[in-house]
C-alpha positions as MATLAB code, in Angstrom:
seq = 'MTVKGIDVASYQSSTFSTSGLGFVMVKATEGTGYLNPKHAAQVAHARDAGLTVGHYHFARPGSMSAQVTYFLKHAGLKTSDILALDWEDTGVSGADKDAFIKALQKESPAHRVLLYCNVDFWLHRDTTSFCGDGLWIADPESDAGHPRVEHAWTLHQYSVSGGVDRNVANFASSDALTAWAAKGSSGAVPKYEPFPGASWFTVGRKSPVVAAMHARLVAVGCNRYKSTANKDVIGSGDIASYEAWQRKYSDAHDKDWSGAALKWPPGKETWNALHVPNV';
ca = [
     -20.761    3.415   -5.242;
     -17.084    4.417   -4.172;
     -14.737    3.412   -1.893;
     -13.870    5.865    0.910;
      -9.840    6.980    1.535;
      -7.411    9.402    2.550;
      -3.931   10.765    1.730;
      -1.065   11.516    4.191;
       2.447   13.036    4.099;
       4.441   14.285    7.028;
       2.300   16.774    8.309;
       0.010   13.888    9.411;
       0.475   11.491   12.197;
       1.756    7.613   11.751;
      -1.252    6.125   13.364;
      -4.094    8.006   11.787;
      -7.712    6.738   11.995;
      -8.144    4.083    9.287;
     -11.963    3.027    9.968;
     -14.130    2.744    7.389;
     -11.463    3.296    5.010;
     -10.515    1.192    1.905;
      -7.216    2.832    0.947;
      -4.200    5.364    1.730;
      -2.161    7.302   -0.523;
       1.226    8.170    1.454;
       3.621   10.804    0.302;
       7.080    9.230   -0.644;
       9.479   11.602   -1.965;
      10.167   15.108   -3.790;
      12.284   15.906   -6.049;
      15.428   14.068   -5.690;
      16.449   15.029   -2.126;
      13.534   14.645    0.082;
      12.294   11.594    1.623;
       9.045   11.824    3.972;
      10.260   10.752    7.207;
       6.936    9.152    8.209;
       6.797    7.229    5.160;
       7.617    3.926    5.843;
       5.493    4.002    9.438;
       2.214    5.465    7.724;
       2.520    2.691    4.970;
       2.800   -0.079    7.682;
      -0.008    1.181    9.698;
      -2.198    1.211    6.434;
      -0.817   -2.343    5.855;
      -1.628   -3.599    9.196;
      -5.214   -2.123    8.717;
      -5.306   -4.094    5.492;
      -6.244   -1.186    3.279;
      -4.860   -0.690   -0.356;
      -1.447    1.464   -0.265;
      -0.289    3.929   -2.537;
       2.997    5.929   -2.895;
       2.998    9.401   -4.556;
       5.912   11.417   -5.705;
       5.844   15.437   -5.588;
       7.569   16.447   -9.074;
       9.884   19.291   -8.956;
      11.748   20.986  -11.956;
      14.525   18.965  -13.213;
      15.427   15.435  -14.697;
      12.148   13.641  -14.707;
      14.120   10.087  -15.161;
      16.275   10.730  -12.420;
      13.068   11.482   -9.970;
      11.675    8.250  -10.990;
      14.575    6.577   -9.865;
      14.535    8.160   -6.885;
      11.110    7.559   -6.076;
      11.037    3.833   -6.786;
      14.165    3.643   -4.429;
      12.248    4.891   -1.539;
       8.985    3.753   -2.297;
       9.079    0.074   -0.937;
       6.614   -1.280   -3.131;
       4.736   -4.488   -2.552;
       1.926   -6.288   -4.999;
      -0.969   -4.433   -5.498;
       0.527   -1.066   -4.259;
      -0.394    2.151   -6.284;
       2.101    4.649   -7.902;
       1.252    8.192   -8.498;
       2.562   11.477   -9.773;
       1.853   14.648   -7.518;
       1.624   17.217  -10.240;
       1.482   20.936   -8.648;
       4.607   22.898   -9.145;
       4.400   25.624  -12.093;
       7.843   24.841  -12.913;
       7.025   21.143  -14.190;
       5.769   21.387  -17.692;
       2.995   19.171  -19.206;
       5.540   17.339  -21.152;
       7.756   16.656  -18.008;
       4.553   15.402  -16.464;
       4.103   12.796  -19.391;
       7.672   11.686  -19.470;
       7.802   11.077  -15.830;
       4.433    8.774  -15.902;
       5.588    7.157  -18.951;
       9.090    6.490  -17.430;
       7.589    5.017  -14.346;
       5.239    2.931  -16.162;
       8.317    1.645  -17.990;
      10.258    1.032  -14.628;
       7.492   -0.518  -12.752;
       5.305   -2.567  -15.098;
       3.432   -4.154  -12.385;
       2.133   -1.389  -10.951;
      -0.688    1.101  -11.703;
       0.274    4.783  -12.119;
      -2.121    7.531  -11.313;
      -1.681   11.684  -12.259;
      -2.534   13.546   -9.086;
      -3.552   17.216  -10.158;
      -6.137   19.661   -9.193;
      -8.963   21.000  -11.767;
      -6.668   24.144  -12.779;
      -3.812   21.841  -13.852;
      -5.812   19.300  -15.703;
      -8.029   21.968  -17.717;
      -5.490   24.984  -17.871;
      -1.925   23.515  -18.107;
      -2.583   19.835  -19.522;
      -2.603   19.740  -22.873;
      -2.335   15.675  -23.768;
      -5.008   14.550  -21.085;
      -2.268   11.605  -20.396;
      -2.608   10.385  -16.678;
      -1.330    6.802  -16.842;
      -3.705    4.540  -15.634;
      -5.997    6.866  -13.874;
      -6.521   10.510  -13.011;
      -6.614   11.283   -9.437;
      -8.015   14.668   -9.274;
      -8.404   17.040   -6.607;
     -11.560   19.362   -6.436;
     -12.377   20.326   -3.050;
     -15.468   22.709   -4.632;
     -17.314   19.710   -5.248;
     -19.146   16.747   -3.391;
     -17.634   13.576   -3.157;
     -17.613   11.518   -6.087;
     -18.399   14.435   -8.608;
     -15.460   16.174   -9.789;
     -15.902   19.040  -12.287;
     -14.014   17.459  -14.925;
     -15.364   15.642  -18.151;
     -12.385   12.819  -18.042;
     -12.702    9.713  -16.296;
     -11.590    9.867  -12.838;
     -10.248    7.365  -10.547;
      -9.649    8.966   -7.331;
     -11.090   12.217   -6.173;
      -9.697   14.340   -3.368;
     -12.626   16.442   -2.601;
     -12.469   17.579    1.152;
     -10.237   18.035    4.266;
     -11.532   17.091    7.511;
      -9.358   16.503   10.701;
      -6.216   17.851    8.952;
      -6.403   14.953    6.366;
      -7.324   15.132    2.889;
     -10.289   12.844    2.238;
     -10.716   10.885   -1.149;
     -13.008    8.571   -2.935;
     -12.061    5.802   -5.286;
     -14.202    4.987   -8.140;
     -14.733    1.406   -7.642;
     -17.945   -0.555   -6.243;
     -15.810   -1.975   -3.103;
     -12.735   -2.124   -1.523;
     -12.142   -5.719   -3.355;
     -12.584   -4.278   -6.598;
     -10.069   -1.471   -5.771;
      -7.458   -4.045   -4.570;
      -8.275   -6.365   -7.626;
      -7.665   -3.520  -10.368;
      -4.406   -2.333   -8.381;
      -3.058   -5.879   -8.434;
      -2.021   -5.334  -12.060;
       1.138   -7.615  -11.782;
      -1.353  -10.616  -10.679;
      -3.633  -10.034  -13.623;
      -6.250   -8.335  -11.162;
      -6.207  -11.378   -9.024;
      -5.455  -10.927   -5.399;
      -3.036  -13.374   -4.141;
      -4.421  -16.548   -2.360;
      -2.329  -16.764    0.285;
      -0.275  -13.873    2.366;
       3.083  -13.686    1.323;
       5.947  -13.536    3.805;
       6.009  -10.283    5.107;
       9.906  -10.394    6.454;
      11.267  -11.897    9.553;
      11.430   -8.149   11.084;
       7.287   -7.742   10.770;
       6.590  -10.314   13.334;
       7.155   -8.183   16.793;
       5.521   -8.780   20.025;
       2.294   -6.568   19.981;
       1.669   -5.865   15.964;
      -1.926   -5.885   15.372;
      -3.084   -7.183   12.062;
      -5.867   -9.105   10.201;
      -2.768  -11.122    9.256;
      -2.161  -12.211   12.895;
      -5.354  -13.352   13.343;
      -5.235  -15.416    9.791;
      -2.201  -16.810   11.011;
      -3.588  -17.939   14.551;
      -6.366  -19.882   12.784;
      -3.933  -21.594   10.707;
      -1.667  -22.791   13.268;
      -4.926  -24.028   15.126;
      -5.829  -25.770   11.930;
      -2.651  -27.562   11.486;
      -2.680  -28.880   14.988;
      -0.495  -26.378   16.733;
      -2.552  -24.883   18.749;
      -0.419  -23.405   21.922;
      -2.842  -20.663   22.546;
      -4.103  -20.026   26.319;
      -7.047  -17.410   24.917;
      -8.477  -16.595   21.919;
      -8.793  -12.871   23.104;
      -6.769  -10.300   20.944;
      -6.093  -12.791   18.255;
      -5.289  -10.227   15.775;
      -2.154   -8.948   18.256;
       1.204  -11.095   18.305;
       1.886  -12.413   21.648;
       2.995  -15.213   23.363;
       0.840  -17.826   22.054;
       1.524  -17.039   18.765;
       4.990  -17.262   19.465;
       4.733  -20.791   21.264;
       2.329  -21.926   18.107;
       4.461  -21.061   15.350;
       7.464  -22.642   16.985;
       5.376  -25.946   17.304;
       4.520  -25.524   13.309;
       8.375  -25.354   12.632;
       9.375  -28.097   14.632;
       6.344  -30.207   12.720;
       7.485  -28.754    9.771;
      10.888  -29.804   10.063;
       9.940  -33.376   11.093;
       7.568  -33.763    8.120;
      10.310  -32.904    5.525;
      13.377  -34.257    7.170;
      14.512  -31.026    7.923;
      16.692  -31.631   10.803;
      16.455  -28.321   11.936;
      17.840  -27.200   15.521;
      18.517  -24.025   17.435;
      17.546  -20.889   15.859;
      16.150  -22.611   12.606;
      13.043  -23.634   14.993;
      12.554  -20.692   17.172;
      10.558  -17.241   16.528;
      10.147  -15.181   14.178;
       8.627  -17.409   11.258;
      10.988  -17.975    8.342;
       9.860  -17.705    4.637;
       9.728  -21.606    3.793;
       7.469  -22.399    6.943;
       5.100  -19.368    6.412;
       4.792  -20.136    2.775;
       3.679  -23.728    3.770;
       1.397  -22.548    6.304;
      -0.710  -21.134    3.785;
      -2.111  -18.341    5.613;
      -5.221  -17.131    3.252;
      -5.054  -13.369    2.034;
      -6.891  -11.193    4.031;
];
């Protein structure tokens, strides 16, 4: 069995369809001077859909260490994110490829690192078979999940459909992919949703995390919702219910909070205490 996914860059929309997908690989950077202008929006869209997220860097000739630094500066990593080197430029040697991957693994040991390349690069330019934590092979001439390489593969980019590159991951389920990607968590998915930052809590945001928060606020006796419709979209009911939770938490822990401390958006302390289950 395999898991479906796509990869996107600035050529694709920031609101691509996530139906039926388990992961999205997003172009982040190229060389030491290019940042995909849609990277942040495309990553946020994938996260909102609960997908495993990957970030990839298109290598150009030059300092590999400088490119690793630039990549990590702009990737915006979170736990369970995947990193990948896009090796397509003929001016980047096999030795450069190996140096980039090794430097990336050293600088970001908590994340899985993949090598992306096509069949020609893998069979005729590579000399070491070194691909970090896994090979992301591009082979549109073969059926999904059957790339024409003998080496074990992790992702297979097999076609372009609707202007988007289609991929499959060599895992039995999306949960298995996420567990593998969570290298920094010993393969375990966090029990509770980590605090996404105050700026994440914008009215109208749609996410399974919002629905999980809704359920927890009801469970802790802070139900100020007037409807259960669209419970995965942040609205006035979420604001009123969460502010009720902040008042309850403050009273229970003798915080004596007042003013902005009791108002929306959520803070890290009360969010962690709410124990919103990982979704």
